[in-house]
XYZ file of C-alpha atoms in Angstrom:
370
model
C -105.711 29.912 -49.490
C -103.228 31.848 -51.653
C -102.550 34.212 -48.749
C -101.741 31.235 -46.491
C -99.358 29.777 -49.073
C -97.641 33.162 -49.443
C -97.322 33.471 -45.664
C -95.735 30.012 -45.402
C -93.319 30.825 -48.243
C -92.243 34.086 -46.607
C -91.812 32.383 -43.247
C -89.725 29.657 -44.866
C -87.511 32.200 -46.613
C -86.722 33.886 -43.314
C -86.310 30.589 -41.425
C -83.260 29.491 -43.454
C -81.107 32.538 -42.596
C -82.189 32.277 -38.968
C -81.037 28.654 -38.854
C -77.750 29.444 -40.573
C -77.081 32.231 -38.069
C -76.270 29.617 -35.414
C -72.632 29.558 -36.588
C -72.545 32.460 -39.072
C -72.601 36.175 -38.452
C -73.490 38.377 -41.438
C -73.102 42.147 -40.978
C -74.317 44.797 -43.372
C -72.335 48.006 -42.876
C -71.671 51.305 -44.551
C -71.327 55.046 -44.277
C -72.212 58.087 -46.324
C -70.832 61.606 -46.148
C -71.353 64.827 -48.030
C -69.885 68.318 -47.654
C -70.505 71.900 -48.692
C -67.154 73.592 -49.373
C -66.073 76.956 -50.723
C -62.794 76.688 -52.659
C -60.587 79.547 -53.820
C -57.150 79.932 -55.373
C -54.585 82.676 -55.747
C -52.097 82.578 -58.596
C -54.054 80.066 -60.706
C -56.254 81.665 -63.352
C -57.612 78.242 -64.362
C -59.275 77.662 -61.005
C -62.911 78.696 -60.654
C -63.555 79.940 -57.116
C -66.894 79.016 -55.588
C -69.028 76.581 -53.624
C -68.959 72.835 -54.238
C -71.090 70.000 -52.902
C -68.903 66.904 -52.763
C -68.259 63.766 -50.741
C -64.467 63.995 -50.328
C -61.713 65.753 -52.242
C -59.502 68.530 -50.909
C -58.453 72.152 -51.328
C -57.649 71.646 -55.020
C -57.178 68.651 -57.305
C -54.378 66.208 -56.734
C -51.683 66.242 -54.098
C -47.961 66.741 -53.691
C -46.550 66.433 -57.191
C -49.858 66.931 -59.032
C -51.772 69.708 -57.252
C -50.493 72.418 -59.590
C -51.479 70.547 -62.748
C -55.244 70.831 -62.377
C -57.789 73.623 -62.194
C -60.831 72.447 -60.246
C -61.511 69.863 -57.597
C -62.236 66.225 -58.375
C -64.572 64.651 -55.845
C -62.624 61.615 -54.616
C -60.756 59.995 -51.725
C -63.974 59.917 -49.709
C -65.003 57.511 -46.907
C -68.301 56.405 -48.451
C -68.963 52.692 -48.693
C -71.453 49.898 -48.299
C -70.511 46.297 -47.662
C -71.148 42.884 -46.175
C -68.894 41.087 -43.673
C -69.325 37.358 -43.026
C -67.788 35.488 -40.076
C -68.336 31.722 -40.071
C -67.338 29.860 -36.891
C -65.486 26.657 -37.822
C -64.823 25.628 -34.231
C -61.533 25.211 -32.350
C -60.950 28.971 -32.474
C -60.975 29.090 -36.290
C -63.175 31.541 -38.223
C -63.744 31.791 -41.976
C -64.093 35.338 -43.327
C -65.625 36.926 -46.393
C -65.889 40.635 -47.087
C -67.164 42.613 -50.048
C -67.222 46.377 -49.952
C -68.260 48.864 -52.635
C -67.566 52.551 -53.092
C -70.682 54.691 -53.131
C -71.125 58.406 -53.809
C -74.011 60.837 -53.594
C -73.648 61.549 -57.319
C -72.849 58.188 -58.943
C -74.352 55.770 -56.445
C -72.598 52.388 -56.732
C -70.754 53.195 -59.981
C -67.489 54.390 -58.431
C -65.507 51.186 -57.960
C -64.740 48.334 -55.590
C -62.983 48.421 -52.234
C -62.272 45.240 -50.221
C -63.352 41.929 -51.743
C -61.644 38.944 -50.093
C -61.950 35.657 -48.227
C -59.788 34.508 -45.348
C -59.177 32.582 -42.143
C -58.708 33.955 -38.643
C -57.348 32.072 -35.616
C -54.610 31.891 -33.004
C -52.064 31.835 -35.844
C -53.247 35.274 -37.034
C -55.312 36.323 -40.028
C -54.791 35.316 -43.678
C -56.806 36.937 -46.488
C -56.808 36.628 -50.275
C -58.429 38.880 -52.880
C -58.720 42.634 -53.344
C -57.602 44.674 -50.335
C -55.603 47.638 -49.123
C -51.853 47.390 -48.682
C -50.344 47.069 -45.178
C -48.489 50.239 -46.154
C -51.697 52.281 -45.966
C -52.116 54.346 -42.795
C -54.825 56.719 -44.012
C -56.706 56.529 -40.702
C -53.851 58.196 -38.813
C -55.193 61.522 -40.109
C -58.065 62.664 -37.833
C -59.530 64.602 -40.786
C -59.190 61.728 -43.275
C -61.946 61.470 -45.877
C -62.892 65.154 -45.621
C -61.803 68.116 -47.759
C -59.167 68.788 -45.062
C -57.338 65.448 -45.478
C -53.565 65.650 -45.922
C -53.285 62.714 -48.350
C -54.991 64.866 -50.987
C -53.793 68.318 -49.916
C -50.072 67.579 -50.021
C -48.910 65.976 -46.785
C -48.969 62.265 -47.674
C -48.902 59.952 -50.694
C -52.347 60.133 -52.242
C -54.452 57.226 -53.573
C -56.429 56.507 -56.707
C -56.472 59.052 -59.491
C -54.319 61.429 -57.439
C -51.117 59.752 -58.587
C -50.090 56.616 -56.652
C -52.892 54.166 -57.406
C -53.298 51.488 -54.750
C -49.720 51.946 -53.546
C -50.588 54.832 -51.235
C -52.670 55.786 -48.217
C -56.225 54.556 -48.536
C -56.603 52.709 -51.832
C -56.850 49.064 -52.931
C -54.916 46.464 -54.928
C -56.037 43.295 -56.711
C -54.786 39.711 -56.282
C -53.462 40.195 -52.771
C -52.287 37.626 -50.207
C -52.013 39.149 -46.723
C -51.027 37.923 -43.260
C -51.245 39.812 -39.963
C -50.856 38.927 -36.288
C -49.988 40.387 -32.902
C -47.040 38.956 -31.015
C -47.372 40.612 -27.624
C -46.435 44.252 -28.132
C -45.391 43.630 -31.760
C -47.760 43.709 -34.740
C -46.718 42.202 -38.086
C -48.636 42.845 -41.309
C -47.261 41.608 -44.674
C -48.723 41.166 -48.158
C -47.911 40.193 -51.723
C -49.831 41.388 -54.810
C -49.464 39.007 -57.732
C -49.027 40.084 -61.347
C -50.867 37.359 -63.280
C -48.999 38.105 -66.511
C -45.627 37.563 -64.808
C -45.498 36.430 -61.187
C -41.874 37.557 -60.929
C -43.317 41.105 -60.946
C -45.138 40.520 -57.656
C -45.362 43.595 -55.421
C -44.565 43.323 -51.693
C -45.554 45.395 -48.667
C -44.896 45.087 -44.938
C -45.671 47.023 -41.762
C -44.116 46.410 -38.340
C -45.573 48.127 -35.280
C -44.608 48.300 -31.605
C -47.230 49.111 -28.972
C -45.407 50.718 -26.051
C -48.041 51.887 -23.576
C -49.686 55.022 -24.963
C -47.270 55.114 -27.918
C -47.360 53.138 -31.169
C -44.130 53.185 -33.178
C -44.334 51.738 -36.681
C -42.513 51.421 -39.953
C -43.674 50.271 -43.384
C -42.068 49.447 -46.723
C -43.395 48.747 -50.197
C -41.681 47.478 -53.364
C -43.359 47.150 -56.763
C -41.120 46.546 -59.778
C -43.027 46.270 -63.064
C -46.208 45.107 -61.346
C -49.118 45.766 -63.698
C -50.898 47.808 -61.011
C -48.171 50.481 -61.165
C -49.177 51.525 -64.689
C -49.609 55.285 -64.979
C -48.303 56.107 -61.512
C -47.313 59.775 -61.273
C -48.377 60.345 -64.861
C -45.690 58.148 -66.438
C -46.615 57.311 -70.020
C -45.453 53.894 -71.165
C -44.358 53.099 -74.711
C -45.159 50.005 -76.694
C -41.825 48.489 -75.712
C -39.406 49.054 -72.868
C -36.345 47.702 -71.130
C -37.839 44.347 -70.137
C -40.695 43.966 -72.636
C -43.170 44.377 -69.794
C -46.283 46.476 -70.368
C -45.698 48.717 -67.358
C -41.983 48.929 -66.464
C -42.548 51.256 -63.514
C -40.337 50.635 -60.499
C -41.704 51.856 -57.189
C -40.253 52.087 -53.674
C -42.006 53.660 -50.688
C -41.063 53.631 -47.010
C -42.399 55.342 -43.898
C -41.880 55.654 -40.173
C -44.443 56.949 -37.720
C -45.255 57.613 -34.084
C -48.817 57.716 -32.709
C -49.314 58.930 -29.107
C -52.672 58.742 -27.296
C -53.294 59.651 -23.675
C -56.322 61.202 -22.013
C -57.916 63.788 -24.311
C -54.763 64.109 -26.432
C -53.648 62.375 -29.602
C -50.479 63.378 -31.440
C -48.973 61.592 -34.449
C -46.128 62.141 -36.869
C -45.236 60.325 -40.075
C -42.437 60.631 -42.644
C -42.455 58.936 -46.059
C -39.780 58.463 -48.699
C -40.754 57.567 -52.268
C -39.084 56.773 -55.583
C -40.768 55.891 -58.866
C -39.032 55.429 -62.204
C -39.973 54.360 -65.702
C -37.761 53.568 -68.662
C -38.863 52.768 -72.213
C -37.781 53.315 -75.797
C -40.023 56.329 -76.352
C -39.625 58.533 -73.281
C -36.295 57.256 -71.966
C -35.780 57.340 -68.213
C -38.310 59.199 -66.094
C -37.784 59.385 -62.353
C -39.581 61.101 -59.493
C -38.640 60.906 -55.867
C -39.117 62.825 -52.669
C -40.469 62.875 -49.153
C -43.685 63.657 -47.331
C -44.023 64.785 -43.723
C -47.293 64.644 -41.793
C -48.102 65.766 -38.236
C -51.436 65.948 -36.433
C -52.665 66.896 -32.990
C -56.167 66.330 -31.618
C -57.719 67.452 -28.341
C -61.068 65.872 -27.394
C -63.497 67.822 -25.219
C -66.428 65.558 -24.503
C -67.984 64.648 -27.849
C -66.048 67.300 -29.777
C -62.576 66.921 -31.329
C -60.332 69.843 -32.264
C -57.679 68.807 -34.816
C -54.720 70.576 -36.383
C -52.722 68.883 -39.158
C -49.587 69.914 -41.048
C -48.141 68.436 -44.227
C -45.178 68.923 -46.525
C -44.115 67.230 -49.759
C -40.682 67.637 -51.353
C -40.346 66.425 -54.942
C -37.414 65.768 -57.242
C -36.795 66.726 -60.057
C -37.117 70.437 -59.322
C -39.814 70.848 -61.961
C -42.224 68.997 -59.720
C -44.071 71.054 -57.126
C -43.104 71.219 -53.480
C -46.147 71.645 -51.269
C -46.973 72.886 -47.759
C -50.401 72.339 -46.259
C -52.256 73.058 -43.036
C -55.772 72.220 -41.863
C -57.855 72.912 -38.778
C -61.079 71.010 -38.172
C -63.736 70.603 -35.495
C -65.645 67.312 -35.365
C -68.706 66.836 -33.153
C -69.872 63.256 -32.569
C -73.655 63.418 -32.246
C -73.507 59.666 -31.554
C -71.042 56.884 -32.255
C -72.607 56.664 -35.733
C -73.219 60.302 -36.643
C -70.756 63.177 -36.840
C -70.753 66.725 -38.162
C -67.563 68.609 -38.960
C -66.255 71.889 -40.258
C -62.994 73.693 -40.756
C -60.491 75.274 -43.093
C -57.596 73.894 -45.154
C -54.853 75.704 -47.043
C -52.360 74.297 -49.579
C -49.368 76.318 -50.796
C -47.663 75.075 -53.962
C -44.082 76.368 -53.845
C -41.816 77.676 -56.651
C -44.345 80.285 -57.739
C -47.261 77.882 -57.759
C -50.805 78.721 -56.662
C -52.280 78.699 -53.162
C -55.570 76.896 -52.540
C -57.974 77.453 -49.646
C -61.121 75.536 -48.731
C -63.651 76.376 -46.016
C -66.680 74.257 -45.297
C -68.408 71.527 -43.371
C -70.249 68.266 -43.719
C -71.956 65.299 -42.110
C -71.111 61.591 -41.967
C -73.584 58.839 -41.035
C -72.437 55.238 -40.436
C -74.335 52.016 -39.823
């Protein structure tokens, strides 16, 4: 009798989701990657050459303006995630959305932070979302080697996310309290967002991306402005005092802009991107601190069946002169065992100018998605 009751209870538990699925689609998704990489450095006695097992990272630690400040690699900027996406059909072409996505690593499990976490509406008018999300400015996926140790956003060819210096205002990171709208208008794509500062909504950060799809070519530009938004705290290592010019707790002013071209035809893909950045901080303790510069990124990929051959180049110019200028190059081979499983390998080299060290990484890894 108890077994029959248990069977009925289990059947009932599964019947409710099945009934709800008539107008709701719930998708569990994720991916996990790990790599074995040998890293070496010349001109940096602090760096310990050797093999590492890591999920992401790069040739050294940091990027552009910060690569020369650290000795050994931090495992970050990886593609690993697990999440749930909900699409609820409201009728008349309107869909309600909910997404929650969590970072996951092979060392810390689920203890490495949140990614997307938002609700929204999708329809003929476009898509509106609210919550935690990436900025429209982010174009991390333009790099064919993104998420691996060969990625340019960590090695010196693009603005880097997270602990590498630019927080969520970079390529491939996330910001809280966002309101975002996107839509396609024929060949034109518009993507805009605002990120609210709850302590002072006049310090809201803004980002926008405008793209033009012209046959095999996408031409796009993006801009980002964040004055005193509380999510700029600590960007580029700025240290804030207890008071500053506007009695705000952060007082970091940030401007970033980029233009890019992405060409795809047949087995070829070629893309180029240029960024301009300025960040400044002024307070009663440190006075005015300012860092500005440019990044340049280029990539070419040739696909032969299920195998991609990719070459990427990056350069970062920093001002003031005390900050490092960086050149970087990477070559990678990616073999798609299926549309969910890939293996990859290659080499990446980062050269920190003005007498700085050179870093080289050689290795390979595997990524599994579901």
